[in-house]
PDB file of C-alpha atoms in Angstrom:
ATOM      1  CA  MET A   5      74.750-127.722  83.474  1.00  0.00           C
ATOM      2  CA  ILE A   6      74.385-131.469  84.122  1.00  0.00           C
ATOM      3  CA  GLU A   7      70.601-131.122  83.827  1.00  0.00           C
ATOM      4  CA  ILE A   8      70.983-129.667  80.330  1.00  0.00           C
ATOM      5  CA  LEU A   9      73.427-132.354  79.199  1.00  0.00           C
ATOM      6  CA  SER A  10      71.191-135.155  80.466  1.00  0.00           C
ATOM      7  CA  SER A  11      67.954-133.717  79.087  1.00  0.00           C
ATOM      8  CA  THR A  12      65.995-135.504  76.386  1.00  0.00           C
ATOM      9  CA  LEU A  13      65.946-132.371  74.233  1.00  0.00           C
ATOM     10  CA  PHE A  14      69.743-132.041  74.358  1.00  0.00           C
ATOM     11  CA  LEU A  15      70.193-135.676  73.343  1.00  0.00           C
ATOM     12  CA  ILE A  16      67.733-135.379  70.428  1.00  0.00           C
ATOM     13  CA  VAL A  17      69.417-132.207  69.155  1.00  0.00           C
ATOM     14  CA  ALA A  18      72.828-133.895  69.458  1.00  0.00           C
ATOM     15  CA  LYS A  19      71.572-136.893  67.441  1.00  0.00           C
ATOM     16  CA  ILE A  20      70.134-134.604  64.764  1.00  0.00           C
ATOM     17  CA  ILE A  21      73.449-132.759  64.499  1.00  0.00           C
ATOM     18  CA  LEU A  22      75.398-136.040  64.432  1.00  0.00           C
ATOM     19  CA  THR A  23      73.277-137.369  61.573  1.00  0.00           C
ATOM     20  CA  PHE A  24      72.900-134.045  59.737  1.00  0.00           C
ATOM     21  CA  PHE A  25      75.428-134.972  57.053  1.00  0.00           C
ATOM     22  CA  PHE A  26      73.538-138.202  56.307  1.00  0.00           C
ATOM     23  CA  TRP A  27      70.179-136.397  56.112  1.00  0.00           C
ATOM     24  CA  ILE A  28      71.546-133.861  53.640  1.00  0.00           C
ATOM     25  CA  ALA A  29      73.321-136.559  51.588  1.00  0.00           C
ATOM     26  CA  GLY A  30      70.230-138.802  51.535  1.00  0.00           C
ATOM     27  CA  ILE A  31      67.869-136.005  50.512  1.00  0.00           C
ATOM     28  CA  TYR A  32      70.370-134.835  47.906  1.00  0.00           C
ATOM     29  CA  GLY A  33      70.519-138.410  46.622  1.00  0.00           C
ATOM     30  CA  ILE A  34      66.757-138.566  46.190  1.00  0.00           C
ATOM     31  CA  VAL A  35      66.684-135.257  44.311  1.00  0.00           C
ATOM     32  CA  ASN A  36      69.795-136.083  42.240  1.00  0.00           C
ATOM     33  CA  PHE A  37      69.484-139.837  41.932  1.00  0.00           C
ATOM     34  CA  GLN A  38      71.254-140.081  38.568  1.00  0.00           C
ATOM     35  CA  GLU A  39      74.318-138.361  40.032  1.00  0.00           C
ATOM     36  CA  ILE A  40      74.449-140.847  42.924  1.00  0.00           C
ATOM     37  CA  GLU A  41      74.057-143.710  40.460  1.00  0.00           C
ATOM     38  CA  LYS A  42      76.952-142.236  38.441  1.00  0.00           C
ATOM     39  CA  GLU A  43      79.095-142.127  41.601  1.00  0.00           C
ATOM     40  CA  MET A  44      78.446-145.856  42.053  1.00  0.00           C
ATOM     41  CA  LYS A  45      79.534-146.474  38.456  1.00  0.00           C
ATOM     42  CA  ASP A  46      82.624-144.302  38.949  1.00  0.00           C
ATOM     43  CA  VAL A  47      83.826-146.507  41.824  1.00  0.00           C
ATOM     44  CA  GLN A  48      83.000-149.575  39.711  1.00  0.00           C
ATOM     45  CA  LEU A  49      80.346-151.065  41.989  1.00  0.00           C
ATOM     46  CA  PRO A  50      78.181-153.720  40.335  1.00  0.00           C
ATOM     47  CA  TYR A  51      74.483-152.878  40.087  1.00  0.00           C
ATOM     48  CA  PRO A  52      74.962-149.110  40.529  1.00  0.00           C
ATOM     49  CA  ARG A  53      71.213-148.425  40.743  1.00  0.00           C
ATOM     50  CA  PHE A  54      70.866-150.922  43.599  1.00  0.00           C
ATOM     51  CA  PHE A  55      73.819-149.416  45.482  1.00  0.00           C
ATOM     52  CA  ALA A  56      72.504-145.889  44.935  1.00  0.00           C
ATOM     53  CA  VAL A  57      69.147-146.884  46.458  1.00  0.00           C
ATOM     54  CA  ALA A  58      70.876-148.776  49.279  1.00  0.00           C
ATOM     55  CA  THR A  59      73.094-145.776  50.028  1.00  0.00           C
ATOM     56  CA  ILE A  60      70.166-143.382  50.265  1.00  0.00           C
ATOM     57  CA  PHE A  61      68.150-145.853  52.339  1.00  0.00           C
ATOM     58  CA  CYS A  62      71.058-146.447  54.724  1.00  0.00           C
ATOM     59  CA  GLN A  63      71.692-142.728  55.174  1.00  0.00           C
ATOM     60  CA  LEU A  64      68.072-141.837  55.886  1.00  0.00           C
ATOM     61  CA  MET A  65      66.899-144.893  57.821  1.00  0.00           C
ATOM     62  CA  GLY A  66      70.115-145.179  59.812  1.00  0.00           C
ATOM     63  CA  SER A  67      69.749-141.554  60.862  1.00  0.00           C
ATOM     64  CA  LEU A  68      66.084-142.003  61.743  1.00  0.00           C
ATOM     65  CA  LEU A  69      66.861-145.049  63.882  1.00  0.00           C
ATOM     66  CA  ILE A  70      69.552-143.128  65.763  1.00  0.00           C
ATOM     67  CA  ILE A  71      67.281-140.170  66.475  1.00  0.00           C
ATOM     68  CA  LEU A  72      64.123-142.083  67.410  1.00  0.00           C
ATOM     69  CA  ASN A  73      65.813-145.161  68.933  1.00  0.00           C
ATOM     70  CA  PRO A  74      62.658-147.294  68.582  1.00  0.00           C
ATOM     71  CA  TYR A  75      62.662-150.233  71.009  1.00  0.00           C
ATOM     72  CA  GLY A  76      66.327-149.488  71.746  1.00  0.00           C
ATOM     73  CA  PHE A  77      67.327-150.242  68.140  1.00  0.00           C
ATOM     74  CA  GLY A  78      69.237-147.009  67.529  1.00  0.00           C
ATOM     75  CA  TRP A  79      72.415-149.067  67.635  1.00  0.00           C
ATOM     76  CA  ILE A  80      71.339-150.765  64.386  1.00  0.00           C
ATOM     77  CA  GLY A  81      71.146-147.403  62.623  1.00  0.00           C
ATOM     78  CA  ALA A  82      74.483-146.361  64.109  1.00  0.00           C
ATOM     79  CA  GLY A  83      76.048-149.678  63.096  1.00  0.00           C
ATOM     80  CA  ALA A  84      74.769-149.371  59.539  1.00  0.00           C
ATOM     81  CA  LEU A  85      76.145-145.843  59.245  1.00  0.00           C
ATOM     82  CA  ILE A  86      79.470-146.920  60.773  1.00  0.00           C
ATOM     83  CA  ILE A  87      79.868-149.668  58.171  1.00  0.00           C
ATOM     84  CA  PHE A  88      78.717-147.354  55.386  1.00  0.00           C
ATOM     85  CA  THR A  89      81.138-144.614  56.474  1.00  0.00           C
ATOM     86  CA  LEU A  90      84.033-147.056  56.776  1.00  0.00           C
ATOM     87  CA  LEU A  91      83.374-148.393  53.281  1.00  0.00           C
ATOM     88  CA  THR A  92      83.363-144.904  51.766  1.00  0.00           C
ATOM     89  CA  ILE A  93      87.037-144.467  52.669  1.00  0.00           C
ATOM     90  CA  PRO A  94      88.500-147.151  50.354  1.00  0.00           C
ATOM     91  CA  LEU A  95      85.725-146.774  47.767  1.00  0.00           C
ATOM     92  CA  GLY A  96      85.320-143.005  47.537  1.00  0.00           C
ATOM     93  CA  HIS A  97      88.234-141.401  49.362  1.00  0.00           C
ATOM     94  CA  ALA A  98      91.195-143.703  48.735  1.00  0.00           C
ATOM     95  CA  PHE A  99      93.727-140.951  49.363  1.00  0.00           C
ATOM     96  CA  TRP A 100      96.658-143.312  48.758  1.00  0.00           C
ATOM     97  CA  LYS A 101      95.680-143.529  45.080  1.00  0.00           C
ATOM     98  CA  PHE A 102      95.935-139.790  44.394  1.00  0.00           C
ATOM     99  CA  ASP A 103      98.694-137.309  43.723  1.00  0.00           C
ATOM    100  CA  GLU A 104      99.002-134.078  45.659  1.00  0.00           C
ATOM    101  CA  PRO A 105      97.100-131.870  46.337  1.00  0.00           C
ATOM    102  CA  GLN A 106      94.093-134.230  46.008  1.00  0.00           C
ATOM    103  CA  ARG A 107      95.828-136.829  48.229  1.00  0.00           C
ATOM    104  CA  THR A 108      95.815-134.440  51.205  1.00  0.00           C
ATOM    105  CA  SER A 109      92.237-133.391  50.547  1.00  0.00           C
ATOM    106  CA  GLU A 110      91.017-136.992  50.421  1.00  0.00           C
ATOM    107  CA  PHE A 111      93.106-137.827  53.499  1.00  0.00           C
ATOM    108  CA  HIS A 112      91.367-135.066  55.454  1.00  0.00           C
ATOM    109  CA  ILE A 113      87.983-136.421  54.371  1.00  0.00           C
ATOM    110  CA  ALA A 114      89.011-139.900  55.544  1.00  0.00           C
ATOM    111  CA  LEU A 115      90.061-138.454  58.918  1.00  0.00           C
ATOM    112  CA  GLU A 116      86.703-136.675  59.230  1.00  0.00           C
ATOM    113  CA  HIS A 117      84.969-139.964  58.487  1.00  0.00           C
ATOM    114  CA  ILE A 118      86.917-141.662  61.269  1.00  0.00           C
ATOM    115  CA  SER A 119      85.896-138.923  63.720  1.00  0.00           C
ATOM    116  CA  LEU A 120      82.279-139.286  62.630  1.00  0.00           C
ATOM    117  CA  ILE A 121      82.529-143.029  63.257  1.00  0.00           C
ATOM    118  CA  GLY A 122      83.562-142.217  66.845  1.00  0.00           C
ATOM    119  CA  GLY A 123      80.418-140.148  67.295  1.00  0.00           C
ATOM    120  CA  LEU A 124      78.302-142.926  65.818  1.00  0.00           C
ATOM    121  CA  MET A 125      79.912-145.382  68.246  1.00  0.00           C
ATOM    122  CA  ILE A 126      78.839-143.137  71.134  1.00  0.00           C
ATOM    123  CA  ALA A 127      75.309-142.949  69.681  1.00  0.00           C
ATOM    124  CA  ALA A 128      75.210-146.754  69.503  1.00  0.00           C
ATOM    125  CA  ALA A 129      76.306-147.033  73.136  1.00  0.00           C
ATOM    126  CA  LEU A 130      73.749-144.462  74.305  1.00  0.00           C
ATOM    127  CA  SER A 131      70.945-146.251  72.475  1.00  0.00           C
ATOM    128  CA  VAL A 132      71.237-149.299  74.725  1.00  0.00           C
ATOM    129  CA  MET A 133      71.596-147.426  78.037  1.00  0.00           C
TER     130      MET A 133
END
């Protein structure tokens, strides 16, 4: 069992699964760019087109850096996705601003984001080992 867990293939598959959400979101953003731009307007970010592009870039390039870990720089991709994911809680899932039942739904999304951040922290640590 230890051989499987320490294999290169296992680690690559784990990184792909960890970043799967970001791949899907980034590809969706490319295909539905106007919707992502509208989301940026909805949360009142300045320069919504810029933030839409930056979001898609962060999701895709951060994921790619984690998976490929070029020159040991996977931690940069993980760090970017950690910051991005943290920022989405107050900007997109501010559960404290909603009434029930949306408050609970947004709270669960925020908790999922925190768990994902834990996985990204592990990916960052593994990238420098």
